[in-house]
Amino acid sequence: MDKPFIADKEFKGQDYTKNRLPLGEYENCVFVNCDFSDGFLDNNIFLECEFEECNLSNANLKHSQFKEVVFRGCKMMGLRFEDCSDFLISFKFVQCSLNLSSFYQLPLRNTVFEDCKLLEVDFTEADLSGASFKRSELHQAVFDQTVLEKADFREAVGFQIDPEQNRLKKARFSRDTIEGLLIKYDLLIS
């Protein structure tokens, strides 16, 4: 059965915690101040959509597709993005809280994380080539066998990345945060 096609629609202040967002293919839609927490976004398709000031914490994302989707000011804690379809997956996150979320093994080339809280986020085996972490907090984020080539960490804080366990060719760092690459060596840097 084909999913209904919904385009150019704004959803404002909706509560989808008890009644799910109807299954569909959403294109160029805007979701403003909607609550999806502990709800179901699974099996939907989102193309060029925006989520603003929404709560998506712990939502089920299984088999959903996100293509050129922007999240602004959203609470997105505990999401398992690896449950999404990775076909043409592309996101931009601005001023979002993604604490305890997981991007395990996802192809996230050129993804933007701007002014985000990424505490204890799992980026294990993800491809973050060319990603930007501008003014984002990465305390206890996990980078293990992660591709970080040409990624920009110059304004990021709190990260700990083992250069021996991750691919960092041409990644960018500032002198102020370089200790995040050396922490495992127990060096005293002043």
PDB file of C-alpha atoms in Angstrom:
ATOM      1  CA  MET A   1       0.000   0.000   0.000  1.00  0.00           C
ATOM      2  CA  ASP A   2       1.386   3.399  -0.972  1.00  0.00           C
ATOM      3  CA  LYS A   3       1.787   6.018   1.712  1.00  0.00           C
ATOM      4  CA  PRO A   4      -0.176   9.249   1.289  1.00  0.00           C
ATOM      5  CA  PHE A   5       1.852  12.182  -0.027  1.00  0.00           C
ATOM      6  CA  ILE A   6       1.712  15.321   2.155  1.00  0.00           C
ATOM      7  CA  ALA A   7       3.466  18.444   0.856  1.00  0.00           C
ATOM      8  CA  ASP A   8       3.997  22.047   1.954  1.00  0.00           C
ATOM      9  CA  LYS A   9       2.024  21.670   5.174  1.00  0.00           C
ATOM     10  CA  GLU A  10       2.727  23.156   8.613  1.00  0.00           C
ATOM     11  CA  PHE A  11       2.045  21.135  11.758  1.00  0.00           C
ATOM     12  CA  LYS A  12       2.040  23.368  14.817  1.00  0.00           C
ATOM     13  CA  GLY A  13       1.762  22.471  18.519  1.00  0.00           C
ATOM     14  CA  GLN A  14       0.612  18.913  17.855  1.00  0.00           C
ATOM     15  CA  ASP A  15       0.896  16.139  20.456  1.00  0.00           C
ATOM     16  CA  TYR A  16       1.869  12.855  18.830  1.00  0.00           C
ATOM     17  CA  THR A  17       2.744  11.052  22.063  1.00  0.00           C
ATOM     18  CA  LYS A  18      -0.516   9.075  22.163  1.00  0.00           C
ATOM     19  CA  ASN A  19      -1.763   9.279  18.568  1.00  0.00           C
ATOM     20  CA  ARG A  20       1.017   8.828  16.062  1.00  0.00           C
ATOM     21  CA  LEU A  21       1.795  11.054  13.120  1.00  0.00           C
ATOM     22  CA  PRO A  22      -0.084   9.394  10.239  1.00  0.00           C
ATOM     23  CA  LEU A  23       2.109   7.271   8.004  1.00  0.00           C
ATOM     24  CA  GLY A  24       3.051   9.172   4.896  1.00  0.00           C
ATOM     25  CA  GLU A  25       5.608  10.764   2.653  1.00  0.00           C
ATOM     26  CA  TYR A  26       6.105  14.308   3.949  1.00  0.00           C
ATOM     27  CA  GLU A  27       7.766  16.763   1.591  1.00  0.00           C
ATOM     28  CA  ASN A  28       8.674  20.347   2.404  1.00  0.00           C
ATOM     29  CA  CYS A  29       6.612  20.201   5.606  1.00  0.00           C
ATOM     30  CA  VAL A  30       7.351  22.147   8.794  1.00  0.00           C
ATOM     31  CA  PHE A  31       6.742  20.768  12.280  1.00  0.00           C
ATOM     32  CA  VAL A  32       6.745  23.498  14.950  1.00  0.00           C
ATOM     33  CA  ASN A  33       6.570  22.829  18.704  1.00  0.00           C
ATOM     34  CA  CYS A  34       5.265  19.286  18.214  1.00  0.00           C
ATOM     35  CA  ASP A  35       5.722  16.524  20.782  1.00  0.00           C
ATOM     36  CA  PHE A  36       6.799  13.135  19.408  1.00  0.00           C
ATOM     37  CA  SER A  37       8.473  11.964  22.637  1.00  0.00           C
ATOM     38  CA  ASP A  38       8.242   8.200  23.194  1.00  0.00           C
ATOM     39  CA  GLY A  39       6.049   8.146  20.083  1.00  0.00           C
ATOM     40  CA  PHE A  40       6.288   6.642  16.636  1.00  0.00           C
ATOM     41  CA  LEU A  41       7.880   8.218  13.574  1.00  0.00           C
ATOM     42  CA  ASP A  42       8.729   4.831  12.100  1.00  0.00           C
ATOM     43  CA  ASN A  43       8.090   3.967   8.452  1.00  0.00           C
ATOM     44  CA  ASN A  44       7.618   7.595   7.383  1.00  0.00           C
ATOM     45  CA  ILE A  45       9.493   9.491   4.693  1.00  0.00           C
ATOM     46  CA  PHE A  46      10.625  13.071   5.341  1.00  0.00           C
ATOM     47  CA  LEU A  47      11.991  15.026   2.362  1.00  0.00           C
ATOM     48  CA  GLU A  48      13.278  18.583   2.820  1.00  0.00           C
ATOM     49  CA  CYS A  49      11.281  18.974   6.055  1.00  0.00           C
ATOM     50  CA  GLU A  50      12.033  21.136   9.099  1.00  0.00           C
ATOM     51  CA  PHE A  51      11.439  20.359  12.752  1.00  0.00           C
ATOM     52  CA  GLU A  52      11.534  23.448  14.994  1.00  0.00           C
ATOM     53  CA  GLU A  53      11.391  23.379  18.803  1.00  0.00           C
ATOM     54  CA  CYS A  54      10.029  19.816  18.747  1.00  0.00           C
ATOM     55  CA  ASN A  55      10.533  17.055  21.314  1.00  0.00           C
ATOM     56  CA  LEU A  56      11.492  13.811  19.591  1.00  0.00           C
ATOM     57  CA  SER A  57      13.157  12.156  22.597  1.00  0.00           C
ATOM     58  CA  ASN A  58      13.023   8.353  22.553  1.00  0.00           C
ATOM     59  CA  ALA A  59      10.811   8.287  19.446  1.00  0.00           C
ATOM     60  CA  ASN A  60      10.803   5.148  17.312  1.00  0.00           C
ATOM     61  CA  LEU A  61      12.565   5.931  14.013  1.00  0.00           C
ATOM     62  CA  LYS A  62      12.631   2.404  12.540  1.00  0.00           C
ATOM     63  CA  HIS A  63      12.714   2.354   8.746  1.00  0.00           C
ATOM     64  CA  SER A  64      12.019   6.100   8.453  1.00  0.00           C
ATOM     65  CA  GLN A  65      13.797   8.076   5.768  1.00  0.00           C
ATOM     66  CA  PHE A  66      15.237  11.539   6.403  1.00  0.00           C
ATOM     67  CA  LYS A  67      16.512  13.374   3.323  1.00  0.00           C
ATOM     68  CA  GLU A  68      17.706  16.976   3.658  1.00  0.00           C
ATOM     69  CA  VAL A  69      15.911  17.399   6.992  1.00  0.00           C
ATOM     70  CA  VAL A  70      16.734  20.290   9.345  1.00  0.00           C
ATOM     71  CA  PHE A  71      16.205  20.142  13.100  1.00  0.00           C
ATOM     72  CA  ARG A  72      16.310  23.476  14.996  1.00  0.00           C
ATOM     73  CA  GLY A  73      16.078  23.827  18.758  1.00  0.00           C
ATOM     74  CA  CYS A  74      14.803  20.272  19.148  1.00  0.00           C
ATOM     75  CA  LYS A  75      15.087  17.932  22.108  1.00  0.00           C
ATOM     76  CA  MET A  76      16.217  14.620  20.612  1.00  0.00           C
ATOM     77  CA  MET A  77      17.539  12.543  23.478  1.00  0.00           C
ATOM     78  CA  GLY A  78      17.997   8.785  23.228  1.00  0.00           C
ATOM     79  CA  LEU A  79      17.272   8.481  19.505  1.00  0.00           C
ATOM     80  CA  ARG A  80      18.611   5.478  17.598  1.00  0.00           C
ATOM     81  CA  PHE A  81      19.271   7.006  14.202  1.00  0.00           C
ATOM     82  CA  GLU A  82      20.817   3.742  12.987  1.00  0.00           C
ATOM     83  CA  ASP A  83      17.274   2.324  12.911  1.00  0.00           C
ATOM     84  CA  CYS A  84      16.450   4.746  10.067  1.00  0.00           C
ATOM     85  CA  SER A  85      16.893   3.907   6.433  1.00  0.00           C
ATOM     86  CA  ASP A  86      20.332   5.200   5.452  1.00  0.00           C
ATOM     87  CA  PHE A  87      19.354   5.656   1.795  1.00  0.00           C
ATOM     88  CA  LEU A  88      20.260   9.270   0.889  1.00  0.00           C
ATOM     89  CA  ILE A  89      20.160  10.143   4.597  1.00  0.00           C
ATOM     90  CA  SER A  90      21.035  13.781   5.313  1.00  0.00           C
ATOM     91  CA  PHE A  91      20.468  15.992   8.334  1.00  0.00           C
ATOM     92  CA  LYS A  92      21.337  19.374   9.741  1.00  0.00           C
ATOM     93  CA  PHE A  93      21.098  19.980  13.493  1.00  0.00           C
ATOM     94  CA  VAL A  94      21.075  23.512  14.948  1.00  0.00           C
ATOM     95  CA  GLN A  95      20.791  24.162  18.708  1.00  0.00           C
ATOM     96  CA  CYS A  96      19.555  20.631  19.380  1.00  0.00           C
ATOM     97  CA  SER A  97      20.065  18.381  22.376  1.00  0.00           C
ATOM     98  CA  LEU A  98      20.989  14.922  21.083  1.00  0.00           C
ATOM     99  CA  ASN A  99      22.320  13.484  24.345  1.00  0.00           C
ATOM    100  CA  LEU A 100      22.479   9.674  24.558  1.00  0.00           C
ATOM    101  CA  SER A 101      21.554   9.264  20.878  1.00  0.00           C
ATOM    102  CA  SER A 102      23.262   6.845  18.506  1.00  0.00           C
ATOM    103  CA  PHE A 103      24.453   7.220  14.906  1.00  0.00           C
ATOM    104  CA  TYR A 104      26.102   3.781  14.770  1.00  0.00           C
ATOM    105  CA  GLN A 105      27.529   2.964  11.302  1.00  0.00           C
ATOM    106  CA  LEU A 106      25.604   5.736   9.505  1.00  0.00           C
ATOM    107  CA  PRO A 107      26.879   7.576   6.410  1.00  0.00           C
ATOM    108  CA  LEU A 108      26.700  11.173   7.667  1.00  0.00           C
ATOM    109  CA  ARG A 109      29.043  12.967   5.278  1.00  0.00           C
ATOM    110  CA  ASN A 110      28.933  16.769   5.601  1.00  0.00           C
ATOM    111  CA  THR A 111      26.394  16.679   8.437  1.00  0.00           C
ATOM    112  CA  VAL A 112      26.202  19.937  10.394  1.00  0.00           C
ATOM    113  CA  PHE A 113      25.933  19.907  14.192  1.00  0.00           C
ATOM    114  CA  GLU A 114      25.842  23.587  15.155  1.00  0.00           C
ATOM    115  CA  ASP A 115      25.481  24.727  18.787  1.00  0.00           C
ATOM    116  CA  CYS A 116      24.365  21.211  19.765  1.00  0.00           C
ATOM    117  CA  LYS A 117      24.674  19.167  22.935  1.00  0.00           C
ATOM    118  CA  LEU A 118      26.025  15.749  21.961  1.00  0.00           C
ATOM    119  CA  LEU A 119      26.746  14.300  25.395  1.00  0.00           C
ATOM    120  CA  GLU A 120      27.408  10.538  25.365  1.00  0.00           C
ATOM    121  CA  VAL A 121      26.388  10.261  21.701  1.00  0.00           C
ATOM    122  CA  ASP A 122      27.590   7.120  19.916  1.00  0.00           C
ATOM    123  CA  PHE A 123      29.321   7.769  16.573  1.00  0.00           C
ATOM    124  CA  THR A 124      30.921   4.301  16.404  1.00  0.00           C
ATOM    125  CA  GLU A 125      31.837   3.307  12.830  1.00  0.00           C
ATOM    126  CA  ALA A 126      29.922   6.282  11.369  1.00  0.00           C
ATOM    127  CA  ASP A 127      31.232   8.186   8.354  1.00  0.00           C
ATOM    128  CA  LEU A 128      31.385  11.833   9.434  1.00  0.00           C
ATOM    129  CA  SER A 129      33.666  12.983   6.615  1.00  0.00           C
ATOM    130  CA  GLY A 130      33.387  16.741   6.237  1.00  0.00           C
ATOM    131  CA  ALA A 131      31.019  17.054   9.227  1.00  0.00           C
ATOM    132  CA  SER A 132      30.977  20.281  11.222  1.00  0.00           C
ATOM    133  CA  PHE A 133      30.686  20.419  15.019  1.00  0.00           C
ATOM    134  CA  LYS A 134      30.598  24.213  15.352  1.00  0.00           C
ATOM    135  CA  ARG A 135      30.200  25.275  19.011  1.00  0.00           C
ATOM    136  CA  SER A 136      28.939  21.809  20.002  1.00  0.00           C
ATOM    137  CA  GLU A 137      29.558  19.965  23.266  1.00  0.00           C
ATOM    138  CA  LEU A 138      30.835  16.403  22.860  1.00  0.00           C
ATOM    139  CA  HIS A 139      31.551  15.260  26.441  1.00  0.00           C
ATOM    140  CA  GLN A 140      31.797  11.456  26.582  1.00  0.00           C
ATOM    141  CA  ALA A 141      30.784  11.095  22.924  1.00  0.00           C
ATOM    142  CA  VAL A 142      32.063   7.813  21.499  1.00  0.00           C
ATOM    143  CA  PHE A 143      34.285   7.875  18.419  1.00  0.00           C
ATOM    144  CA  ASP A 144      35.489   4.356  17.605  1.00  0.00           C
ATOM    145  CA  GLN A 145      36.513   3.373  14.072  1.00  0.00           C
ATOM    146  CA  THR A 146      34.784   6.571  12.963  1.00  0.00           C
ATOM    147  CA  VAL A 147      35.680   8.294   9.707  1.00  0.00           C
ATOM    148  CA  LEU A 148      36.367  11.935  10.600  1.00  0.00           C
ATOM    149  CA  GLU A 149      38.345  12.988   7.543  1.00  0.00           C
ATOM    150  CA  LYS A 150      37.985  16.730   6.874  1.00  0.00           C
ATOM    151  CA  ALA A 151      35.605  17.058   9.863  1.00  0.00           C
ATOM    152  CA  ASP A 152      35.717  20.423  11.656  1.00  0.00           C
ATOM    153  CA  PHE A 153      36.184  20.366  15.435  1.00  0.00           C
ATOM    154  CA  ARG A 154      37.744  23.846  15.740  1.00  0.00           C
ATOM    155  CA  GLU A 155      34.936  25.259  17.885  1.00  0.00           C
ATOM    156  CA  ALA A 156      33.796  21.990  19.495  1.00  0.00           C
ATOM    157  CA  VAL A 157      34.416  21.285  23.181  1.00  0.00           C
ATOM    158  CA  GLY A 158      34.726  18.235  25.393  1.00  0.00           C
ATOM    159  CA  PHE A 159      35.589  15.643  22.765  1.00  0.00           C
ATOM    160  CA  GLN A 160      38.052  12.807  23.268  1.00  0.00           C
ATOM    161  CA  ILE A 161      39.153  11.174  20.037  1.00  0.00           C
ATOM    162  CA  ASP A 162      41.819   8.496  19.779  1.00  0.00           C
ATOM    163  CA  PRO A 163      43.798   9.188  16.575  1.00  0.00           C
ATOM    164  CA  GLU A 164      44.839   5.529  16.480  1.00  0.00           C
ATOM    165  CA  GLN A 165      41.245   4.268  16.469  1.00  0.00           C
ATOM    166  CA  ASN A 166      39.690   6.780  14.048  1.00  0.00           C
ATOM    167  CA  ARG A 167      40.430   8.191  10.606  1.00  0.00           C
ATOM    168  CA  LEU A 168      41.339  11.874  11.010  1.00  0.00           C
ATOM    169  CA  LYS A 169      43.109  12.844   7.785  1.00  0.00           C
ATOM    170  CA  LYS A 170      42.752  16.612   7.227  1.00  0.00           C
ATOM    171  CA  ALA A 171      40.319  16.985  10.164  1.00  0.00           C
ATOM    172  CA  ARG A 172      40.463  20.475  11.672  1.00  0.00           C
ATOM    173  CA  PHE A 173      41.135  21.259  15.351  1.00  0.00           C
ATOM    174  CA  SER A 174      42.006  24.411  17.256  1.00  0.00           C
ATOM    175  CA  ARG A 175      45.057  24.717  19.483  1.00  0.00           C
ATOM    176  CA  ASP A 176      42.736  25.291  22.467  1.00  0.00           C
ATOM    177  CA  THR A 177      41.075  21.889  22.156  1.00  0.00           C
ATOM    178  CA  ILE A 178      43.958  19.732  20.924  1.00  0.00           C
ATOM    179  CA  GLU A 179      44.117  17.952  24.302  1.00  0.00           C
ATOM    180  CA  GLY A 180      41.002  16.035  23.206  1.00  0.00           C
ATOM    181  CA  LEU A 181      43.279  14.115  20.831  1.00  0.00           C
ATOM    182  CA  LEU A 182      46.012  13.486  23.396  1.00  0.00           C
ATOM    183  CA  ILE A 183      44.054  12.553  26.535  1.00  0.00           C
ATOM    184  CA  LYS A 184      44.896   8.850  26.291  1.00  0.00           C
ATOM    185  CA  TYR A 185      48.609   9.647  26.538  1.00  0.00           C
ATOM    186  CA  ASP A 186      48.173  11.270  29.995  1.00  0.00           C
ATOM    187  CA  LEU A 187      50.256  14.291  28.987  1.00  0.00           C
ATOM    188  CA  LEU A 188      50.401  17.568  30.897  1.00  0.00           C
ATOM    189  CA  ILE A 189      49.767  20.380  28.436  1.00  0.00           C
ATOM    190  CA  SER A 190      49.998  24.016  29.474  1.00  0.00           C
TER     191      SER A 190
END
